[in-house]
Amino acid sequence: MGLIARYTRWLHTQWPAGHVEKLPVCREDGSTNIPGLYIVGDLTGVPLLKFAVDKGSRAVQAIVGDPAFARRNKIKHHHGNRVVDLVIVGAGVSGMAAALEARKHKLDFEIFEASEPFSTVVNFPKGKPIYTYPQDMVPAGQLRFSERSKFKEGLVEELRAQTLQAGITPQIARVDRVVRRGRLLEVVVPQGESLLAHRVVVGIGRSGNFRKLGVPGEALDKVYNRLHDPKDFAGQDVLVVGGGDSALETAIATAQCGANVTLSYRKAQFSRPKPQNIDKLNVLRADPMANVQVEEPSSERVTTAVGGFTEEARRPASIRLMRSSRVKEIRPQHAVITNEKGIDETLPNDVVFAMIGREPPLDFFRRSGLRIRGQWRPATWVGLLLFMAFCVFLYHWKADLGLPINAWFKQHHWFPFNFTAPSN
């Protein structure tokens, strides 16, 4: 066992190596292994607003610039189904940016949304600050962000004004899959009319199921996956689980409304949150009454914003950070957390926010036949088995080591035994 342990350490298995996130495989322009189907937005791996706008707009620009698309047969119906130039799946930021670009190029298009336009942004906590990074980047397309977009409410107003109020009207329906039908793509809508399209842009974001903690008590009705109004939890014992921006912003917002917050993160250091959120968290931990406001929104005073409270709404903040910890159990009035020393702590608890993200909607992509990063397909397994078989063959071909491959080649005078030594 000592030898195995030393070998394992030599392999550096104790070092963090990360993991391949399961997202659909797409190229720089959003195109995929299915001809005519493009992926945009968060699913390309960069969850930033400006990149979502840029990717959505550039995907349509790539479609318009495709010579094959320019030569398309502009029929309006095929075997009883309506045919359009473009179908956009998802009315989030990237999907709406694609819709604006499609309208600019006078394409015949439809846009589908399963819940409501900009649902991810709409469900942000009240007054959430918005970081439109990179600040000097001007994304392709027509969607723009002004000073009003620095908080959630202003961002929602601007997005709606530039899209919904400007005539972009999504159909509220859930798309089940996209299937190739000859030169066209069928967008299957179980509860509505399926469409045929020359091209499809998918911008549904990471709208899959919320990730689970996988601990007893997670099904209690005091466990939430999102925060709407932090004022609702004033004076309560709050546990926030996670180490991303949503977790830190939830901890800061509820603490500033007077909650006693414990933030549990499984790693020793933060690596994913924005530096501003880490700075705010550290300031509040050092000084519970610190004003971590960055700047006030220009249009109105926000009394429930993360870092945007007026003085009359401020309450003493209380944040305890537990790094290298894991939630072990959630009880009706307590939460059990294993701390960094491996000791279980039982904490008073009124509410738990499991802010650990969502699983990408992989079933949609599997039904559509899209390749998924890090996921092995039958062809991958066949290739691996063939490679291993070749290695075994080569190993036993070079020397007689058990399998009679070397003997067979020698007996039949096959290569390299068909060579004779040169005579002097």
PDB file of C-alpha atoms in Angstrom, residues 50-340:
ATOM      1  CA  LYS A  50     -21.636  41.392 -23.419  1.00  0.00           C
ATOM      2  CA  PHE A  51     -20.333  38.075 -24.702  1.00  0.00           C
ATOM      3  CA  ALA A  52     -23.905  36.753 -24.876  1.00  0.00           C
ATOM      4  CA  VAL A  53     -24.936  39.732 -27.022  1.00  0.00           C
ATOM      5  CA  ASP A  54     -21.821  39.388 -29.165  1.00  0.00           C
ATOM      6  CA  LYS A  55     -22.236  35.632 -29.735  1.00  0.00           C
ATOM      7  CA  GLY A  56     -25.929  35.921 -30.574  1.00  0.00           C
ATOM      8  CA  SER A  57     -25.345  38.706 -33.083  1.00  0.00           C
ATOM      9  CA  ARG A  58     -22.294  37.115 -34.695  1.00  0.00           C
ATOM     10  CA  ALA A  59     -24.055  33.783 -35.149  1.00  0.00           C
ATOM     11  CA  VAL A  60     -26.707  35.471 -37.306  1.00  0.00           C
ATOM     12  CA  GLN A  61     -24.005  37.392 -39.159  1.00  0.00           C
ATOM     13  CA  ALA A  62     -22.262  34.074 -39.896  1.00  0.00           C
ATOM     14  CA  ILE A  63     -25.545  32.612 -41.142  1.00  0.00           C
ATOM     15  CA  VAL A  64     -26.218  35.570 -43.428  1.00  0.00           C
ATOM     16  CA  GLY A  65     -22.659  35.367 -44.782  1.00  0.00           C
ATOM     17  CA  ASP A  66     -22.918  31.637 -45.522  1.00  0.00           C
ATOM     18  CA  PRO A  67     -23.115  31.091 -49.330  1.00  0.00           C
ATOM     19  CA  ALA A  68     -25.220  27.945 -48.806  1.00  0.00           C
ATOM     20  CA  PHE A  69     -27.772  29.978 -46.860  1.00  0.00           C
ATOM     21  CA  ALA A  70     -27.832  32.609 -49.586  1.00  0.00           C
ATOM     22  CA  ARG A  71     -28.697  29.865 -52.125  1.00  0.00           C
ATOM     23  CA  ARG A  72     -31.548  28.484 -49.999  1.00  0.00           C
ATOM     24  CA  ASN A  73     -34.885  27.622 -51.556  1.00  0.00           C
ATOM     25  CA  LYS A  74     -37.224  30.301 -50.230  1.00  0.00           C
ATOM     26  CA  ILE A  75     -40.293  28.096 -50.041  1.00  0.00           C
ATOM     27  CA  LYS A  76     -42.839  28.940 -47.349  1.00  0.00           C
ATOM     28  CA  HIS A  77     -44.247  25.447 -46.756  1.00  0.00           C
ATOM     29  CA  HIS A  78     -42.915  21.919 -47.036  1.00  0.00           C
ATOM     30  CA  HIS A  79     -45.115  18.828 -46.537  1.00  0.00           C
ATOM     31  CA  GLY A  80     -47.623  20.936 -44.636  1.00  0.00           C
ATOM     32  CA  ASN A  81     -45.097  22.572 -42.310  1.00  0.00           C
ATOM     33  CA  ARG A  82     -44.211  26.249 -42.389  1.00  0.00           C
ATOM     34  CA  VAL A  83     -40.618  26.960 -43.446  1.00  0.00           C
ATOM     35  CA  VAL A  84     -38.734  30.004 -42.107  1.00  0.00           C
ATOM     36  CA  ASP A  85     -35.214  31.293 -42.573  1.00  0.00           C
ATOM     37  CA  LEU A  86     -34.322  31.097 -38.902  1.00  0.00           C
ATOM     38  CA  VAL A  87     -35.683  29.791 -35.621  1.00  0.00           C
ATOM     39  CA  ILE A  88     -34.206  31.122 -32.380  1.00  0.00           C
ATOM     40  CA  VAL A  89     -34.694  28.961 -29.287  1.00  0.00           C
ATOM     41  CA  GLY A  90     -34.514  31.032 -26.109  1.00  0.00           C
ATOM     42  CA  ALA A  91     -35.472  34.673 -25.538  1.00  0.00           C
ATOM     43  CA  GLY A  92     -32.639  35.564 -23.211  1.00  0.00           C
ATOM     44  CA  VAL A  93     -29.978  38.147 -23.887  1.00  0.00           C
ATOM     45  CA  SER A  94     -28.186  36.131 -26.593  1.00  0.00           C
ATOM     46  CA  GLY A  95     -31.417  34.988 -28.261  1.00  0.00           C
ATOM     47  CA  MET A  96     -32.853  38.500 -28.355  1.00  0.00           C
ATOM     48  CA  ALA A  97     -29.561  39.856 -29.742  1.00  0.00           C
ATOM     49  CA  ALA A  98     -29.837  37.249 -32.498  1.00  0.00           C
ATOM     50  CA  ALA A  99     -33.459  38.281 -33.143  1.00  0.00           C
ATOM     51  CA  LEU A 100     -32.501  41.939 -33.537  1.00  0.00           C
ATOM     52  CA  GLU A 101     -29.761  40.974 -35.976  1.00  0.00           C
ATOM     53  CA  ALA A 102     -32.170  38.741 -37.909  1.00  0.00           C
ATOM     54  CA  ARG A 103     -34.666  41.587 -38.197  1.00  0.00           C
ATOM     55  CA  LYS A 104     -31.888  43.899 -39.386  1.00  0.00           C
ATOM     56  CA  HIS A 105     -31.132  41.481 -42.238  1.00  0.00           C
ATOM     57  CA  LYS A 106     -34.865  41.089 -43.016  1.00  0.00           C
ATOM     58  CA  LEU A 107     -34.924  37.369 -42.282  1.00  0.00           C
ATOM     59  CA  ASP A 108     -38.179  35.459 -41.815  1.00  0.00           C
ATOM     60  CA  PHE A 109     -37.680  34.185 -38.252  1.00  0.00           C
ATOM     61  CA  GLU A 110     -39.474  32.970 -35.127  1.00  0.00           C
ATOM     62  CA  ILE A 111     -38.234  33.006 -31.543  1.00  0.00           C
ATOM     63  CA  PHE A 112     -39.398  30.553 -28.869  1.00  0.00           C
ATOM     64  CA  GLU A 113     -39.183  30.955 -25.089  1.00  0.00           C
ATOM     65  CA  ALA A 114     -40.251  28.351 -22.529  1.00  0.00           C
ATOM     66  CA  SER A 115     -41.043  30.704 -19.626  1.00  0.00           C
ATOM     67  CA  GLU A 116     -40.704  34.473 -20.096  1.00  0.00           C
ATOM     68  CA  PRO A 117     -38.279  36.723 -21.971  1.00  0.00           C
ATOM     69  CA  PHE A 118     -35.070  37.416 -20.057  1.00  0.00           C
ATOM     70  CA  SER A 119     -36.215  35.026 -17.322  1.00  0.00           C
ATOM     71  CA  THR A 120     -32.704  34.612 -15.876  1.00  0.00           C
ATOM     72  CA  VAL A 121     -32.262  38.369 -15.437  1.00  0.00           C
ATOM     73  CA  VAL A 122     -35.832  38.854 -14.194  1.00  0.00           C
ATOM     74  CA  ASN A 123     -35.177  36.304 -11.433  1.00  0.00           C
ATOM     75  CA  PHE A 124     -32.070  38.069 -10.161  1.00  0.00           C
ATOM     76  CA  PRO A 125     -32.416  39.384  -6.577  1.00  0.00           C
ATOM     77  CA  LYS A 126     -33.860  42.864  -6.183  1.00  0.00           C
ATOM     78  CA  GLY A 127     -31.257  45.530  -6.775  1.00  0.00           C
ATOM     79  CA  LYS A 128     -28.538  43.084  -7.849  1.00  0.00           C
ATOM     80  CA  PRO A 129     -25.546  44.995  -9.274  1.00  0.00           C
ATOM     81  CA  ILE A 130     -24.746  44.114 -12.874  1.00  0.00           C
ATOM     82  CA  TYR A 131     -21.176  43.937 -14.153  1.00  0.00           C
ATOM     83  CA  THR A 132     -21.002  44.456 -17.911  1.00  0.00           C
ATOM     84  CA  TYR A 133     -17.509  43.142 -18.483  1.00  0.00           C
ATOM     85  CA  PRO A 134     -15.236  43.819 -20.295  1.00  0.00           C
ATOM     86  CA  GLN A 135     -15.996  47.488 -19.776  1.00  0.00           C
ATOM     87  CA  ASP A 136     -14.256  48.646 -22.962  1.00  0.00           C
ATOM     88  CA  MET A 137     -15.871  45.963 -25.129  1.00  0.00           C
ATOM     89  CA  VAL A 138     -18.527  46.983 -27.645  1.00  0.00           C
ATOM     90  CA  PRO A 139     -20.392  43.795 -28.602  1.00  0.00           C
ATOM     91  CA  ALA A 140     -21.595  43.131 -32.112  1.00  0.00           C
ATOM     92  CA  GLY A 141     -25.256  43.745 -32.806  1.00  0.00           C
ATOM     93  CA  GLN A 142     -27.726  46.331 -31.553  1.00  0.00           C
ATOM     94  CA  LEU A 143     -28.220  45.614 -27.840  1.00  0.00           C
ATOM     95  CA  ARG A 144     -26.461  48.174 -25.649  1.00  0.00           C
ATOM     96  CA  PHE A 145     -26.027  48.785 -21.915  1.00  0.00           C
ATOM     97  CA  SER A 146     -26.089  52.230 -20.319  1.00  0.00           C
ATOM     98  CA  GLU A 147     -25.692  53.507 -16.750  1.00  0.00           C
ATOM     99  CA  ARG A 148     -29.209  52.255 -15.984  1.00  0.00           C
ATOM    100  CA  SER A 149     -28.031  48.690 -16.580  1.00  0.00           C
ATOM    101  CA  LYS A 150     -25.767  48.701 -13.532  1.00  0.00           C
ATOM    102  CA  PHE A 151     -28.579  47.304 -11.389  1.00  0.00           C
ATOM    103  CA  LYS A 152     -31.089  44.567 -12.166  1.00  0.00           C
ATOM    104  CA  GLU A 153     -34.200  46.739 -12.469  1.00  0.00           C
ATOM    105  CA  GLY A 154     -32.581  49.150 -14.921  1.00  0.00           C
ATOM    106  CA  LEU A 155     -31.123  46.285 -16.951  1.00  0.00           C
ATOM    107  CA  VAL A 156     -34.532  44.612 -17.299  1.00  0.00           C
ATOM    108  CA  GLU A 157     -36.109  47.903 -18.404  1.00  0.00           C
ATOM    109  CA  GLU A 158     -33.411  48.507 -21.013  1.00  0.00           C
ATOM    110  CA  LEU A 159     -33.536  44.985 -22.392  1.00  0.00           C
ATOM    111  CA  ARG A 160     -37.317  45.085 -22.719  1.00  0.00           C
ATOM    112  CA  ALA A 161     -37.262  48.548 -24.288  1.00  0.00           C
ATOM    113  CA  GLN A 162     -34.768  47.506 -26.946  1.00  0.00           C
ATOM    114  CA  THR A 163     -36.507  44.234 -27.828  1.00  0.00           C
ATOM    115  CA  LEU A 164     -40.074  43.548 -26.654  1.00  0.00           C
ATOM    116  CA  GLN A 165     -41.239  47.137 -26.943  1.00  0.00           C
ATOM    117  CA  ALA A 166     -39.449  47.413 -30.286  1.00  0.00           C
ATOM    118  CA  GLY A 167     -41.534  44.633 -31.788  1.00  0.00           C
ATOM    119  CA  ILE A 168     -39.637  41.389 -31.058  1.00  0.00           C
ATOM    120  CA  THR A 169     -42.393  39.008 -29.952  1.00  0.00           C
ATOM    121  CA  PRO A 170     -41.379  35.537 -28.730  1.00  0.00           C
ATOM    122  CA  GLN A 171     -43.760  32.575 -28.840  1.00  0.00           C
ATOM    123  CA  ILE A 172     -44.150  31.119 -25.348  1.00  0.00           C
ATOM    124  CA  ALA A 173     -43.600  27.422 -25.985  1.00  0.00           C
ATOM    125  CA  ARG A 174     -41.037  24.794 -25.018  1.00  0.00           C
ATOM    126  CA  VAL A 175     -38.944  23.304 -27.819  1.00  0.00           C
ATOM    127  CA  ASP A 176     -38.264  19.612 -27.265  1.00  0.00           C
ATOM    128  CA  ARG A 177     -35.510  19.042 -29.827  1.00  0.00           C
ATOM    129  CA  VAL A 178     -34.112  20.004 -33.209  1.00  0.00           C
ATOM    130  CA  VAL A 179     -33.950  17.308 -35.886  1.00  0.00           C
ATOM    131  CA  ARG A 180     -32.242  17.393 -39.275  1.00  0.00           C
ATOM    132  CA  ARG A 181     -34.732  16.803 -42.160  1.00  0.00           C
ATOM    133  CA  GLY A 182     -32.723  16.741 -45.371  1.00  0.00           C
ATOM    134  CA  ARG A 183     -31.547  20.284 -45.998  1.00  0.00           C
ATOM    135  CA  LEU A 184     -33.890  21.697 -43.358  1.00  0.00           C
ATOM    136  CA  LEU A 185     -34.052  21.561 -39.577  1.00  0.00           C
ATOM    137  CA  GLU A 186     -37.268  20.642 -37.790  1.00  0.00           C
ATOM    138  CA  VAL A 187     -37.889  22.498 -34.531  1.00  0.00           C
ATOM    139  CA  VAL A 188     -40.168  20.159 -32.583  1.00  0.00           C
ATOM    140  CA  VAL A 189     -42.704  21.946 -30.351  1.00  0.00           C
ATOM    141  CA  PRO A 190     -44.794  19.293 -28.518  1.00  0.00           C
ATOM    142  CA  GLN A 191     -47.539  21.702 -27.414  1.00  0.00           C
ATOM    143  CA  GLY A 192     -47.642  23.755 -30.604  1.00  0.00           C
ATOM    144  CA  GLU A 193     -46.836  23.864 -34.290  1.00  0.00           C
ATOM    145  CA  SER A 194     -43.433  22.486 -35.218  1.00  0.00           C
ATOM    146  CA  LEU A 195     -41.486  24.543 -37.733  1.00  0.00           C
ATOM    147  CA  LEU A 196     -38.979  23.816 -40.468  1.00  0.00           C
ATOM    148  CA  ALA A 197     -36.062  26.199 -40.709  1.00  0.00           C
ATOM    149  CA  HIS A 198     -32.964  26.674 -42.817  1.00  0.00           C
ATOM    150  CA  ARG A 199     -30.979  27.600 -39.704  1.00  0.00           C
ATOM    151  CA  VAL A 200     -31.505  27.353 -35.933  1.00  0.00           C
ATOM    152  CA  VAL A 201     -29.840  29.355 -33.153  1.00  0.00           C
ATOM    153  CA  VAL A 202     -30.063  27.903 -29.624  1.00  0.00           C
ATOM    154  CA  GLY A 203     -29.593  30.343 -26.755  1.00  0.00           C
ATOM    155  CA  ILE A 204     -31.388  28.625 -23.875  1.00  0.00           C
ATOM    156  CA  GLY A 205     -28.624  29.240 -21.333  1.00  0.00           C
ATOM    157  CA  ARG A 206     -28.011  26.899 -18.459  1.00  0.00           C
ATOM    158  CA  SER A 207     -31.701  26.465 -17.905  1.00  0.00           C
ATOM    159  CA  GLY A 208     -31.519  22.894 -16.691  1.00  0.00           C
ATOM    160  CA  ASN A 209     -32.290  21.663 -13.196  1.00  0.00           C
ATOM    161  CA  PHE A 210     -30.666  23.222 -10.152  1.00  0.00           C
ATOM    162  CA  ARG A 211     -27.744  21.196  -8.853  1.00  0.00           C
ATOM    163  CA  LYS A 212     -28.439  19.228  -5.696  1.00  0.00           C
ATOM    164  CA  LEU A 213     -26.479  19.175  -2.457  1.00  0.00           C
ATOM    165  CA  GLY A 214     -27.240  15.485  -2.064  1.00  0.00           C
ATOM    166  CA  VAL A 215     -27.717  15.637   1.718  1.00  0.00           C
ATOM    167  CA  PRO A 216     -30.553  14.619   4.055  1.00  0.00           C
ATOM    168  CA  GLY A 217     -33.124  17.369   4.539  1.00  0.00           C
ATOM    169  CA  GLU A 218     -32.558  19.040   1.181  1.00  0.00           C
ATOM    170  CA  ALA A 219     -36.248  18.600   0.353  1.00  0.00           C
ATOM    171  CA  LEU A 220     -37.374  20.786   3.289  1.00  0.00           C
ATOM    172  CA  ASP A 221     -39.376  23.821   2.222  1.00  0.00           C
ATOM    173  CA  LYS A 222     -36.826  26.169   3.799  1.00  0.00           C
ATOM    174  CA  VAL A 223     -34.235  25.280   1.110  1.00  0.00           C
ATOM    175  CA  TYR A 224     -34.105  27.671  -1.855  1.00  0.00           C
ATOM    176  CA  ASN A 225     -32.095  27.914  -5.074  1.00  0.00           C
ATOM    177  CA  ARG A 226     -32.553  31.637  -5.678  1.00  0.00           C
ATOM    178  CA  LEU A 227     -33.003  34.854  -3.740  1.00  0.00           C
ATOM    179  CA  HIS A 228     -35.756  37.319  -4.643  1.00  0.00           C
ATOM    180  CA  ASP A 229     -35.894  39.888  -1.830  1.00  0.00           C
ATOM    181  CA  PRO A 230     -33.216  39.811   0.907  1.00  0.00           C
ATOM    182  CA  LYS A 231     -35.411  41.870   3.264  1.00  0.00           C
ATOM    183  CA  ASP A 232     -37.607  38.793   3.782  1.00  0.00           C
ATOM    184  CA  PHE A 233     -34.842  37.169   5.835  1.00  0.00           C
ATOM    185  CA  ALA A 234     -34.026  39.970   8.280  1.00  0.00           C
ATOM    186  CA  GLY A 235     -33.168  38.586  11.732  1.00  0.00           C
ATOM    187  CA  GLN A 236     -32.994  34.981  10.519  1.00  0.00           C
ATOM    188  CA  ASP A 237     -30.150  32.452  10.621  1.00  0.00           C
ATOM    189  CA  VAL A 238     -29.222  31.973   6.977  1.00  0.00           C
ATOM    190  CA  LEU A 239     -26.938  29.337   5.464  1.00  0.00           C
ATOM    191  CA  VAL A 240     -25.613  30.037   1.968  1.00  0.00           C
ATOM    192  CA  VAL A 241     -23.856  27.184   0.162  1.00  0.00           C
ATOM    193  CA  GLY A 242     -21.574  27.845  -2.805  1.00  0.00           C
ATOM    194  CA  GLY A 243     -18.555  29.798  -3.946  1.00  0.00           C
ATOM    195  CA  GLY A 244     -19.704  31.645  -7.050  1.00  0.00           C
ATOM    196  CA  ASP A 245     -21.073  35.132  -7.583  1.00  0.00           C
ATOM    197  CA  SER A 246     -24.659  34.134  -6.793  1.00  0.00           C
ATOM    198  CA  ALA A 247     -23.596  32.653  -3.443  1.00  0.00           C
ATOM    199  CA  LEU A 248     -21.517  35.660  -2.412  1.00  0.00           C
ATOM    200  CA  GLU A 249     -24.165  38.142  -3.516  1.00  0.00           C
ATOM    201  CA  THR A 250     -26.836  36.229  -1.586  1.00  0.00           C
ATOM    202  CA  ALA A 251     -24.683  36.232   1.548  1.00  0.00           C
ATOM    203  CA  ILE A 252     -23.925  39.960   1.261  1.00  0.00           C
ATOM    204  CA  ALA A 253     -27.515  40.978   0.507  1.00  0.00           C
ATOM    205  CA  THR A 254     -29.144  38.996   3.306  1.00  0.00           C
ATOM    206  CA  ALA A 255     -26.466  40.047   5.822  1.00  0.00           C
ATOM    207  CA  GLN A 256     -26.989  43.710   5.002  1.00  0.00           C
ATOM    208  CA  CYS A 257     -30.693  43.246   5.675  1.00  0.00           C
ATOM    209  CA  GLY A 258     -29.926  41.981   9.159  1.00  0.00           C
ATOM    210  CA  ALA A 259     -29.573  38.215   8.717  1.00  0.00           C
ATOM    211  CA  ASN A 260     -26.991  36.114  10.535  1.00  0.00           C
ATOM    212  CA  VAL A 261     -25.254  34.482   7.581  1.00  0.00           C
ATOM    213  CA  THR A 262     -22.978  31.471   7.343  1.00  0.00           C
ATOM    214  CA  LEU A 263     -21.335  30.991   3.944  1.00  0.00           C
ATOM    215  CA  SER A 264     -20.155  27.415   3.383  1.00  0.00           C
ATOM    216  CA  TYR A 265     -17.758  26.699   0.504  1.00  0.00           C
ATOM    217  CA  ARG A 266     -16.166  23.334  -0.205  1.00  0.00           C
ATOM    218  CA  LYS A 267     -12.804  24.719  -1.382  1.00  0.00           C
ATOM    219  CA  ALA A 268     -10.050  26.551   0.505  1.00  0.00           C
ATOM    220  CA  GLN A 269     -10.013  29.601  -1.778  1.00  0.00           C
ATOM    221  CA  PHE A 270     -12.461  31.409  -4.055  1.00  0.00           C
ATOM    222  CA  SER A 271     -11.627  31.180  -7.741  1.00  0.00           C
ATOM    223  CA  ARG A 272     -14.847  31.958  -9.639  1.00  0.00           C
ATOM    224  CA  PRO A 273     -16.441  35.110  -8.151  1.00  0.00           C
ATOM    225  CA  LYS A 274     -15.803  38.610  -9.423  1.00  0.00           C
ATOM    226  CA  PRO A 275     -13.132  40.462  -7.413  1.00  0.00           C
ATOM    227  CA  GLN A 276     -15.691  43.105  -6.390  1.00  0.00           C
ATOM    228  CA  ASN A 277     -17.855  40.500  -4.656  1.00  0.00           C
ATOM    229  CA  ILE A 278     -14.894  39.018  -2.794  1.00  0.00           C
ATOM    230  CA  ASP A 279     -13.860  42.513  -1.674  1.00  0.00           C
ATOM    231  CA  LYS A 280     -17.394  43.295  -0.450  1.00  0.00           C
ATOM    232  CA  LEU A 281     -17.534  40.040   1.484  1.00  0.00           C
ATOM    233  CA  ASN A 282     -14.195  40.671   3.179  1.00  0.00           C
ATOM    234  CA  VAL A 283     -15.139  44.264   4.066  1.00  0.00           C
ATOM    235  CA  LEU A 284     -18.402  43.142   5.698  1.00  0.00           C
ATOM    236  CA  ARG A 285     -16.681  40.356   7.623  1.00  0.00           C
ATOM    237  CA  ALA A 286     -14.246  42.906   9.052  1.00  0.00           C
ATOM    238  CA  ASP A 287     -16.825  45.649   9.702  1.00  0.00           C
ATOM    239  CA  PRO A 288     -20.506  44.594   9.947  1.00  0.00           C
ATOM    240  CA  MET A 289     -21.703  48.175   9.432  1.00  0.00           C
ATOM    241  CA  ALA A 290     -19.414  48.948   6.505  1.00  0.00           C
ATOM    242  CA  ASN A 291     -20.977  50.580   3.462  1.00  0.00           C
ATOM    243  CA  VAL A 292     -19.918  48.369   0.560  1.00  0.00           C
ATOM    244  CA  GLN A 293     -21.944  50.329  -1.950  1.00  0.00           C
ATOM    245  CA  VAL A 294     -20.068  50.827  -5.220  1.00  0.00           C
ATOM    246  CA  GLU A 295     -22.354  53.385  -6.795  1.00  0.00           C
ATOM    247  CA  GLU A 296     -26.024  54.313  -6.661  1.00  0.00           C
ATOM    248  CA  PRO A 297     -28.197  53.670  -9.710  1.00  0.00           C
ATOM    249  CA  SER A 298     -28.854  56.878 -11.557  1.00  0.00           C
ATOM    250  CA  SER A 299     -32.632  56.539 -11.853  1.00  0.00           C
ATOM    251  CA  GLU A 300     -33.761  55.718  -8.303  1.00  0.00           C
ATOM    252  CA  ARG A 301     -32.675  54.915  -4.787  1.00  0.00           C
ATOM    253  CA  VAL A 302     -32.399  51.183  -4.201  1.00  0.00           C
ATOM    254  CA  THR A 303     -32.976  50.037  -0.639  1.00  0.00           C
ATOM    255  CA  THR A 304     -32.537  46.321  -1.179  1.00  0.00           C
ATOM    256  CA  ALA A 305     -29.597  46.202  -3.552  1.00  0.00           C
ATOM    257  CA  VAL A 306     -26.455  44.231  -2.880  1.00  0.00           C
ATOM    258  CA  GLY A 307     -24.153  47.024  -1.845  1.00  0.00           C
ATOM    259  CA  GLY A 308     -26.776  49.673  -2.724  1.00  0.00           C
ATOM    260  CA  PHE A 309     -28.645  50.269   0.524  1.00  0.00           C
ATOM    261  CA  THR A 310     -29.695  53.667   1.781  1.00  0.00           C
ATOM    262  CA  GLU A 311     -28.728  54.402   5.368  1.00  0.00           C
ATOM    263  CA  GLU A 312     -32.252  53.897   6.738  1.00  0.00           C
ATOM    264  CA  ALA A 313     -32.297  50.327   5.336  1.00  0.00           C
ATOM    265  CA  ARG A 314     -28.870  49.330   6.675  1.00  0.00           C
ATOM    266  CA  ARG A 315     -28.688  46.813   9.479  1.00  0.00           C
ATOM    267  CA  PRO A 316     -25.662  45.225  11.134  1.00  0.00           C
ATOM    268  CA  ALA A 317     -24.235  42.534   8.905  1.00  0.00           C
ATOM    269  CA  SER A 318     -23.087  39.189  10.240  1.00  0.00           C
ATOM    270  CA  ILE A 319     -21.177  36.866   7.905  1.00  0.00           C
ATOM    271  CA  ARG A 320     -19.222  33.807   8.917  1.00  0.00           C
ATOM    272  CA  LEU A 321     -17.155  32.228   6.160  1.00  0.00           C
ATOM    273  CA  MET A 322     -16.522  28.477   6.417  1.00  0.00           C
ATOM    274  CA  ARG A 323     -14.003  27.430   3.773  1.00  0.00           C
ATOM    275  CA  SER A 324     -13.175  23.782   3.076  1.00  0.00           C
ATOM    276  CA  SER A 325     -16.531  22.819   4.572  1.00  0.00           C
ATOM    277  CA  ARG A 326     -19.432  20.660   3.475  1.00  0.00           C
ATOM    278  CA  VAL A 327     -23.082  20.548   4.442  1.00  0.00           C
ATOM    279  CA  LYS A 328     -23.791  17.186   6.041  1.00  0.00           C
ATOM    280  CA  GLU A 329     -27.481  17.491   6.953  1.00  0.00           C
ATOM    281  CA  ILE A 330     -30.306  20.024   6.948  1.00  0.00           C
ATOM    282  CA  ARG A 331     -32.798  19.828   9.803  1.00  0.00           C
ATOM    283  CA  PRO A 332     -35.986  21.836  10.427  1.00  0.00           C
ATOM    284  CA  GLN A 333     -34.261  24.215  12.849  1.00  0.00           C
ATOM    285  CA  HIS A 334     -30.568  23.408  12.370  1.00  0.00           C
ATOM    286  CA  ALA A 335     -27.907  22.671   9.757  1.00  0.00           C
ATOM    287  CA  VAL A 336     -24.967  20.326  10.272  1.00  0.00           C
ATOM    288  CA  ILE A 337     -21.731  21.383   8.578  1.00  0.00           C
ATOM    289  CA  THR A 338     -18.425  19.528   8.524  1.00  0.00           C
ATOM    290  CA  ASN A 339     -15.753  22.181   8.997  1.00  0.00           C
ATOM    291  CA  GLU A 340     -12.222  22.317   7.616  1.00  0.00           C
TER     292      GLU A 340
END
